[in-house]
CSV table of C-alpha atoms in Angstrom, one decimal:
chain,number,residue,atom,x,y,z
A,1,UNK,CA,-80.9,-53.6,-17.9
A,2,UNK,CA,-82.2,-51.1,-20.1
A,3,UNK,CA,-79.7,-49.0,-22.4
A,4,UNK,CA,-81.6,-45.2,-22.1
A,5,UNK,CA,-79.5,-42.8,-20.5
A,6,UNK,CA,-81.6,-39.8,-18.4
A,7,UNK,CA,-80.1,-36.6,-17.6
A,8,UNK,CA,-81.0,-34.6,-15.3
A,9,UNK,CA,-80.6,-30.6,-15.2
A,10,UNK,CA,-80.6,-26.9,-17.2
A,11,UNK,CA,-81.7,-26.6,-20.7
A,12,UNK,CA,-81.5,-23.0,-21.2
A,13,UNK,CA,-80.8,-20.5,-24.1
A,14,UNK,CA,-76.9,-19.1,-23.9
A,15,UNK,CA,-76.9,-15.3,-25.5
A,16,UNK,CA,-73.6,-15.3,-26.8
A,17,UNK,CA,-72.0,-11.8,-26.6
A,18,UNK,CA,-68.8,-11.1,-28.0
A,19,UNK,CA,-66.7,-7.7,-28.5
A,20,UNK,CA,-67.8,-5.8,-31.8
A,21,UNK,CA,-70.3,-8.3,-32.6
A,22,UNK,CA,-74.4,-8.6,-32.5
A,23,UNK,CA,-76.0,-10.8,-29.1
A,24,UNK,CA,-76.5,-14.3,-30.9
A,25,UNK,CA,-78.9,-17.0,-29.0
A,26,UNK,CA,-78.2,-20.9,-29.3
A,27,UNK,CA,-79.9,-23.6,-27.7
A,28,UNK,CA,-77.6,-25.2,-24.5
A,29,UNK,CA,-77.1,-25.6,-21.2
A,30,UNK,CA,-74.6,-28.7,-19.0
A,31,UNK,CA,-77.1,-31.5,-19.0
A,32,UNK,CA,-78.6,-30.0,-22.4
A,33,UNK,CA,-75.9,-30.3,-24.4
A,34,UNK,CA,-74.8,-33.7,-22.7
A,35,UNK,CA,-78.1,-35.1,-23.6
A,36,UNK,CA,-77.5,-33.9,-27.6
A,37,UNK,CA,-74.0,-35.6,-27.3
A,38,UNK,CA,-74.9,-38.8,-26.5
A,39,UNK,CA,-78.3,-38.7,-28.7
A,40,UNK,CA,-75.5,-38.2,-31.7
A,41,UNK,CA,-73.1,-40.4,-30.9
A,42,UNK,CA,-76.0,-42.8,-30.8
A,43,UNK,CA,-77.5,-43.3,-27.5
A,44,UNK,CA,-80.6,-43.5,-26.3
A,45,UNK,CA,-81.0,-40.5,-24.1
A,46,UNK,CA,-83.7,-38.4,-22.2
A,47,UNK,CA,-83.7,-35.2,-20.7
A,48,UNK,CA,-85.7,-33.9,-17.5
A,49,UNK,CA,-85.5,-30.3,-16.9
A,50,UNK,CA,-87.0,-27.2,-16.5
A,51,UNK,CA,-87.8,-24.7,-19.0
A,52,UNK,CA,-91.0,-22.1,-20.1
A,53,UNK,CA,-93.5,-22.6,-22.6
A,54,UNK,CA,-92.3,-19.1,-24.6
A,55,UNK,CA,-90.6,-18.7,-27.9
A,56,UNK,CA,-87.1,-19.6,-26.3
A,57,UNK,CA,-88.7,-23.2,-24.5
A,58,UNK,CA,-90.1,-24.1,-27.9
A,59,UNK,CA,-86.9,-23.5,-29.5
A,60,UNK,CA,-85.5,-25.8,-27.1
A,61,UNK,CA,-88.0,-28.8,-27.3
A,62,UNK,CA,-87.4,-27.9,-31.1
A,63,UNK,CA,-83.7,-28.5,-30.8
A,64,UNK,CA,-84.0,-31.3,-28.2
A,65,UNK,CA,-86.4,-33.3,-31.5
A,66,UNK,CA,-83.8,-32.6,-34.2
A,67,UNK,CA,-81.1,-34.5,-32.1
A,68,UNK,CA,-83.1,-37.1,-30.9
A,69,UNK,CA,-83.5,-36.6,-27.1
A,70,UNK,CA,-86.8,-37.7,-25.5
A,71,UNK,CA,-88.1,-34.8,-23.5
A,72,UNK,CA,-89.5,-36.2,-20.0
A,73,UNK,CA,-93.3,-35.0,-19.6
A,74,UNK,CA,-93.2,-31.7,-17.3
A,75,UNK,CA,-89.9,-30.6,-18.4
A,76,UNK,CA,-91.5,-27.4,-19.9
A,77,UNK,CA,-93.5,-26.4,-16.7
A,78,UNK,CA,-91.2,-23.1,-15.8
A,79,UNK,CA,-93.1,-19.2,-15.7
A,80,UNK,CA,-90.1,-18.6,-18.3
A,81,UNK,CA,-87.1,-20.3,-20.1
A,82,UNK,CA,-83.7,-19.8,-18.5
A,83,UNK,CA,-80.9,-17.0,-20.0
A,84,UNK,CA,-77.5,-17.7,-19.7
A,85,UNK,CA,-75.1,-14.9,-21.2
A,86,UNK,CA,-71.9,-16.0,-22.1
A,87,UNK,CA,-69.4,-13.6,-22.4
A,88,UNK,CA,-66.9,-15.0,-25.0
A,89,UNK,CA,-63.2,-13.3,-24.9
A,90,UNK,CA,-61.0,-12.8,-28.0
A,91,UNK,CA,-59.5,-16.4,-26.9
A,92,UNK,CA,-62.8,-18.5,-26.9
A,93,UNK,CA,-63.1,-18.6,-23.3
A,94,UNK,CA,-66.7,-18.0,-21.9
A,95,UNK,CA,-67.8,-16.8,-18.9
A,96,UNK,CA,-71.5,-17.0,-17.7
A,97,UNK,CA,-74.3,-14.6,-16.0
A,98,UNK,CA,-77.5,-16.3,-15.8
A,99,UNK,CA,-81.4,-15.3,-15.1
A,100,UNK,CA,-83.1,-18.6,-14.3
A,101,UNK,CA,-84.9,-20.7,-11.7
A,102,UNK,CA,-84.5,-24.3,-11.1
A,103,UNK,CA,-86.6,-26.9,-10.3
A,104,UNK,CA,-87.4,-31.1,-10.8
A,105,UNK,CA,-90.8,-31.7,-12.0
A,106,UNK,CA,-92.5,-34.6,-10.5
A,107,UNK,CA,-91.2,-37.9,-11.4
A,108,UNK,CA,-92.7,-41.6,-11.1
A,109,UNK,CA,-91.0,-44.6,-12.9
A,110,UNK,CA,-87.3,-44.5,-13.2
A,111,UNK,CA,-87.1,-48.2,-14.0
A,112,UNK,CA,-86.7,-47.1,-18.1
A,113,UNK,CA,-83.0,-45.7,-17.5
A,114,UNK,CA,-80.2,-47.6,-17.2
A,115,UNK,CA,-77.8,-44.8,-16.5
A,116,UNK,CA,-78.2,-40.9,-14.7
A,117,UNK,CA,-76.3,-38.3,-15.7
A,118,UNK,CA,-76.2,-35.1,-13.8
A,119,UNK,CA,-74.3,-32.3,-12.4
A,120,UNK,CA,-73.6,-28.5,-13.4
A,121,UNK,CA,-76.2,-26.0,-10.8
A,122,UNK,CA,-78.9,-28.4,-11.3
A,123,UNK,CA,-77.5,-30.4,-8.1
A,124,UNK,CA,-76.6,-27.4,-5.9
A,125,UNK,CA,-79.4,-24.5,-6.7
A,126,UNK,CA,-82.4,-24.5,-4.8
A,127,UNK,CA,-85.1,-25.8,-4.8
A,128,UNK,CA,-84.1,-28.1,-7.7
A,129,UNK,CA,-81.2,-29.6,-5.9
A,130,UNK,CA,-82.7,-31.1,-3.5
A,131,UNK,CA,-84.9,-33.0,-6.5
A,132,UNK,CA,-82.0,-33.9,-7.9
A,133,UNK,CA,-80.6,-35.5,-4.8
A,134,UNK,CA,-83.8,-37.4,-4.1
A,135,UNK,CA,-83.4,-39.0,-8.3
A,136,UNK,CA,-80.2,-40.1,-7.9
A,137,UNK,CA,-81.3,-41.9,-4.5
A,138,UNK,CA,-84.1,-44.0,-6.1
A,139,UNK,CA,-82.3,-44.7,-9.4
A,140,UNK,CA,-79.3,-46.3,-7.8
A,141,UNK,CA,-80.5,-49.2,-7.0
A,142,UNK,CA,-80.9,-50.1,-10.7
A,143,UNK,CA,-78.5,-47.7,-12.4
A,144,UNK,CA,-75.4,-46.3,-12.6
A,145,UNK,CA,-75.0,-42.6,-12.2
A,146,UNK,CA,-72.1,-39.9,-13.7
A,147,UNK,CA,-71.5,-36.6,-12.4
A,148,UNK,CA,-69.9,-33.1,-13.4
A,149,UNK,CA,-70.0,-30.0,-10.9
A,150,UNK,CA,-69.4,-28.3,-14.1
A,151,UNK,CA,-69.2,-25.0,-11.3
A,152,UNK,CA,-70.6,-21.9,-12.3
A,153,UNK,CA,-69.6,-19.2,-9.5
A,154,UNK,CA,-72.3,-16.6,-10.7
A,155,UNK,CA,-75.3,-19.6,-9.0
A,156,UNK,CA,-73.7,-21.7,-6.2
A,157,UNK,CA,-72.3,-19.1,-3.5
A,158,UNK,CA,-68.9,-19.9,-2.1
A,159,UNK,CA,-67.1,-23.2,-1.9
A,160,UNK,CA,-67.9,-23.7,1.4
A,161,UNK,CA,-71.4,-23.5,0.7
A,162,UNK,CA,-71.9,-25.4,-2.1
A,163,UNK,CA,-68.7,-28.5,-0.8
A,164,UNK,CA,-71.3,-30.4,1.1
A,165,UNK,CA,-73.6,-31.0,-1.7
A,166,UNK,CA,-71.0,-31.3,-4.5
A,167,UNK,CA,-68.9,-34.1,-2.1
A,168,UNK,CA,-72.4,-35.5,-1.4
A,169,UNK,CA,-72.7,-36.3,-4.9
A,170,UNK,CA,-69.3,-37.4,-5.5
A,171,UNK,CA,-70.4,-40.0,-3.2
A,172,UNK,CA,-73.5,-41.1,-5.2
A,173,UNK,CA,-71.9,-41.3,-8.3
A,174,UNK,CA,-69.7,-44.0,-10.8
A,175,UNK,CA,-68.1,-41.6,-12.3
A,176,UNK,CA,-67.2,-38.0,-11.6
A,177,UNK,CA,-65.7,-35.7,-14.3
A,178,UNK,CA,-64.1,-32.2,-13.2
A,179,UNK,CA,-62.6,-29.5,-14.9
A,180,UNK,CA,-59.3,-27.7,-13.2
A,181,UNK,CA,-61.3,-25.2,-13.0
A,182,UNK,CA,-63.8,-26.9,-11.3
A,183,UNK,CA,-61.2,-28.0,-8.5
A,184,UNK,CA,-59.4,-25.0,-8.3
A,185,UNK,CA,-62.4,-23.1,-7.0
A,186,UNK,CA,-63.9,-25.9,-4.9
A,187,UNK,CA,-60.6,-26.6,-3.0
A,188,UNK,CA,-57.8,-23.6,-3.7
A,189,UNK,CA,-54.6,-23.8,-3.2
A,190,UNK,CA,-54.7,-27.7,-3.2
A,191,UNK,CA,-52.6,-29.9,-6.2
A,192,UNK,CA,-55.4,-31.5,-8.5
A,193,UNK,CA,-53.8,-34.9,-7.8
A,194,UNK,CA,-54.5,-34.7,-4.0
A,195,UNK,CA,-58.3,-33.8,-4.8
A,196,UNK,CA,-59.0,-36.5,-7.1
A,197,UNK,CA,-57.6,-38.9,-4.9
A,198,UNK,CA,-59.7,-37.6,-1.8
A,199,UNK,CA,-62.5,-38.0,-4.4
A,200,UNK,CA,-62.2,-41.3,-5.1
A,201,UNK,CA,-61.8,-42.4,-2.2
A,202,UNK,CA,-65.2,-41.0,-1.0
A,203,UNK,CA,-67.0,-43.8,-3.5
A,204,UNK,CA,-66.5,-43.1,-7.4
A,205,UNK,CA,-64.9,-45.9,-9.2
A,206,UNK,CA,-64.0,-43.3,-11.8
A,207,UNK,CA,-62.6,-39.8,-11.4
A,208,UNK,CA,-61.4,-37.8,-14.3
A,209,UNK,CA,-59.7,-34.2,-14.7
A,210,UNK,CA,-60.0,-32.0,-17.9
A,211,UNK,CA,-57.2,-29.5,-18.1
A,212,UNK,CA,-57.9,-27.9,-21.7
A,213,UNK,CA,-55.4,-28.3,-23.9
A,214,UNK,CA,-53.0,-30.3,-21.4
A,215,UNK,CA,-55.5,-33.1,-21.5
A,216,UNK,CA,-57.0,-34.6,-19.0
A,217,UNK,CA,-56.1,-37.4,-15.9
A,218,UNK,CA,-57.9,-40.0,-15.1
A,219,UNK,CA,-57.8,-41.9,-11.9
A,220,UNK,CA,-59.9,-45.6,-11.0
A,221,UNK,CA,-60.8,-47.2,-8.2
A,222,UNK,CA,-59.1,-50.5,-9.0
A,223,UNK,CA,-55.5,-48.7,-9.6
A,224,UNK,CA,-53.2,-47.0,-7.4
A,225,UNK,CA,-51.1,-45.0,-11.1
A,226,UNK,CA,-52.8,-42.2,-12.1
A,227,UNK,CA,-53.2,-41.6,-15.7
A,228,UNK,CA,-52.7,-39.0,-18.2
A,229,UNK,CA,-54.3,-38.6,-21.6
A,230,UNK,CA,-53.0,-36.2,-24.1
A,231,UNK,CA,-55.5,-33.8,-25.7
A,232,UNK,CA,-56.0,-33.5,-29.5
A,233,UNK,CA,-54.4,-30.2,-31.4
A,234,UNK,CA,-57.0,-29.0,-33.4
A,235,UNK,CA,-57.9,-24.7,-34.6
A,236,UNK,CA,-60.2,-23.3,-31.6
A,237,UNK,CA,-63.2,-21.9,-32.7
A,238,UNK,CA,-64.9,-21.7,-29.3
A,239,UNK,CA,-64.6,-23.6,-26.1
A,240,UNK,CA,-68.7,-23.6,-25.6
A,241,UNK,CA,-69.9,-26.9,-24.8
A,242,UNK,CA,-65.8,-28.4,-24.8
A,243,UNK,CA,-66.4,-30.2,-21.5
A,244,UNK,CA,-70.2,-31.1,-22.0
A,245,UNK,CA,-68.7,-33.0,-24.7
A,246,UNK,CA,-65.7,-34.8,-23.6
A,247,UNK,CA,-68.6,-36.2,-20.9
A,248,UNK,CA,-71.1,-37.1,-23.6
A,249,UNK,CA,-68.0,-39.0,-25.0
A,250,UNK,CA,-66.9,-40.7,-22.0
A,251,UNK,CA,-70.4,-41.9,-20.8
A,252,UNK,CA,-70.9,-43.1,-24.4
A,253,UNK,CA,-67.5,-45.0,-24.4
A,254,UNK,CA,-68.1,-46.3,-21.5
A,255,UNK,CA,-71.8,-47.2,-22.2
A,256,UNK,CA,-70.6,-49.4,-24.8
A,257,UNK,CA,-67.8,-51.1,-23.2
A,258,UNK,CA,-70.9,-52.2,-20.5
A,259,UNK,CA,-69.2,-50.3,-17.7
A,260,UNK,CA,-72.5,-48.6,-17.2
A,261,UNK,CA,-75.8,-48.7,-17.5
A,262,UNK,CA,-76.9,-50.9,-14.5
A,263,UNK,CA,-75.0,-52.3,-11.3
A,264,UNK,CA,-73.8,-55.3,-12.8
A,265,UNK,CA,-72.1,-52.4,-15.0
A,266,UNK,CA,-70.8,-50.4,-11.8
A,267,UNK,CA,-69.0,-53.5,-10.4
A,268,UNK,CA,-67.4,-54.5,-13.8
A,269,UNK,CA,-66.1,-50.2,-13.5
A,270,UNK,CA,-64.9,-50.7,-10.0
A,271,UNK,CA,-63.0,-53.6,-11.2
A,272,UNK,CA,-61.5,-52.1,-14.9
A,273,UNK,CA,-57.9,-51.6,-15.6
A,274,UNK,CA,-56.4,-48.8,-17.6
A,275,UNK,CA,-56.6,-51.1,-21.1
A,276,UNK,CA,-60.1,-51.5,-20.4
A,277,UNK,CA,-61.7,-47.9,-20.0
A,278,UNK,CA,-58.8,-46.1,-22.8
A,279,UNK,CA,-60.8,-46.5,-25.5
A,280,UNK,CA,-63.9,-44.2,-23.6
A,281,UNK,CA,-61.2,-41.9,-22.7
A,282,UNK,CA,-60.1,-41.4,-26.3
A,283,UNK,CA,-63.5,-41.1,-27.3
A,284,UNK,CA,-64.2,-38.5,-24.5
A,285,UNK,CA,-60.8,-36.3,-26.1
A,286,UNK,CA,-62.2,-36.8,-29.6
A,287,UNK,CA,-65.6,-35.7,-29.3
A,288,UNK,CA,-64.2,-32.7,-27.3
A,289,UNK,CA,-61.8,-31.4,-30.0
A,290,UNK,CA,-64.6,-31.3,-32.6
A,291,UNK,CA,-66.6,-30.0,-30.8
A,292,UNK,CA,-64.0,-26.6,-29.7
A,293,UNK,CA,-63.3,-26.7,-33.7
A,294,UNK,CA,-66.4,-25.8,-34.2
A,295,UNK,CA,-68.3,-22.3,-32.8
A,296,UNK,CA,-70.8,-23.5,-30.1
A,297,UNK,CA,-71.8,-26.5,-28.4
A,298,UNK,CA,-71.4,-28.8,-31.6
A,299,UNK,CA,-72.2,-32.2,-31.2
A,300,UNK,CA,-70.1,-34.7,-33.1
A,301,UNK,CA,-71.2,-38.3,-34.7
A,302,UNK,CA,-69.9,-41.6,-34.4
A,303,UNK,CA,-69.0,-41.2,-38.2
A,304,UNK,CA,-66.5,-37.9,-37.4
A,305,UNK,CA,-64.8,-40.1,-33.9
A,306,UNK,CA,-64.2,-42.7,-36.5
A,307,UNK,CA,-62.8,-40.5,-38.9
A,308,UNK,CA,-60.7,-39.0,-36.1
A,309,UNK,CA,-59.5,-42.9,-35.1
A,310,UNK,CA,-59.0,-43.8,-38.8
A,311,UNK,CA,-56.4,-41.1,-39.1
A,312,UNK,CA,-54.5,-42.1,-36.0
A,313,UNK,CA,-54.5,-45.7,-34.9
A,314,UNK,CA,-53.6,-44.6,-31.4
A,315,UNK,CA,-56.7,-43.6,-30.8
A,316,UNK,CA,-58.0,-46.8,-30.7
């Protein structure tokens, strides 16, 4: 077992544009800023990815140092770094244009990583996706593997495009984390609760819903209830980055409990009870809320989720 956590997908540069105020550019992307999560809250973590070798790449590989993320060899080996413009409303809310390509540069050992984490366009854009399918097929036999469709309309087509791909990796993964968003575009007009259950039952042992400031459900394999996990109130400064983090939080929590990071891992998830995973759960919630505090894709510390904790014991 080895306790390195790879993910796999976009590193870009977001240009933030907001009403009455100057473009602003900040280092991100899904698998980016999930890599930077768990790098702060203290895991080791790599990211494999594809960006330029321009001003805006370096910036990145700059960024990616500072927080501690190994940067897999060939990660830089794109014509030019990918733009995302998020267009940020007067509530915090972004939505996203993007000016990219995606591909997976050419990989040989996986045998450091205990644990995948991918998701976002990176696993439904061509000709990248089909890299990222072929990853998660040779590192499961070793590792355990999370996913997030994270879906961003603007890249992946129509539902019914993109469904076959996003189920297929639903069915590769340990744990899947959606948004309602997510859901609501991928299967409309459908209750959440229905969805995640289809979900699970197609091989996950985990399944979790974000629903903003109504929290977030959680459903496991090895329990019929599902649960529901209040979010924490805290002064919005953004929502950038909100659900990157509550999955940096949750892979970390669950990192640590030892429900993954290799199969042994997997089998101990499939078998968890509620008591068991909570604790990743309120970790996943607390590193979300400081993060939406906070303008941008802010990474918390294990020093601020035990501040958090210290001031409410229920968050144990």
């Amino acid at each position: 077992m080895t306790d390195r956590t790879l993910c796999l997908g976009e590193a870009l540069v977001d240009v933030v544009l907001r009403d009455g105020a100057e473009p602003s550019e900040h280092v991100g992307g899904s698998l980016f800023n999930v890599a930077c999560g768990l790098a702060s809250l203290g895991d080791p973590t790599s990211i494999l990815s594809w960006w330029g070798r321009d001003v805006r790449g370096h910036r990145i590989a700059e960024t990616a140092a500072r927080a501690g993320v190994d940067v897999v060899p060939g990660s830089d080996g794109a014509a030019n770094t990918p733009l995302a413009y998020a267009h940020v409303d007067a509530e915090g809310r972004a939505t996203y244009e993007f000016d990219l390509t995606w591909e997976v540069p050419p990989t040989s050992s996986l045998e450091r990583y205990g644990h995948l984490h991918t998701g976002s366009f990176a696993a439904t854009l061509a000709p990248g996706s089909d890299g990222v399918a072929d990853v998660v097929r040779r590192i499961r036999d070793h590792a355990t593997v999370s996913y997030d469709p994270n879906i961003r309309p603007a890249l992946m087509g129509t539902p019914a495009e993109v469904l076959p791909r996003v189920m297929e990796m639903i069915a590769q993964a340990d744990v899947v984390k959606a948004s309602d968003e997510d859901i609501a575009w991928l299967h409309p007009d459908e209750p959440v609760e229905d969805v995640m259950r289809r979900w699970i039952a197609a091989g996950p042992a985990m399944v979790v819903l974000t629903r903003g400031p109504w929290g977030a459900y959680a459903l496991l394999a090895g329990n019929r209830d599902m649960l529901h996990v209040d979010q924490l109130t805290v002064e919005v400064g953004d929502t950038v980055g909100a659900g990157d983090s509550f999955m940096a939080g949750l892979v970390s929590g669950l990192l640590d409990a030892g429900y993954l990071g290799s199969r042994y891992a997997a089998r101990r998830l499939r078998a968890a009870q509620w008591s068991d995973v909570q604790p990743a759960l309120h970790r996943a919630v607390i590193t979300s809320a400081l993060t939406v505090s906070r303008a941008g894709a802010y990474a918390p510390s294990m020093d601020e989720v035990h501040a958090v904790r210290a001031q409410d014991p229920t968050l144990r």
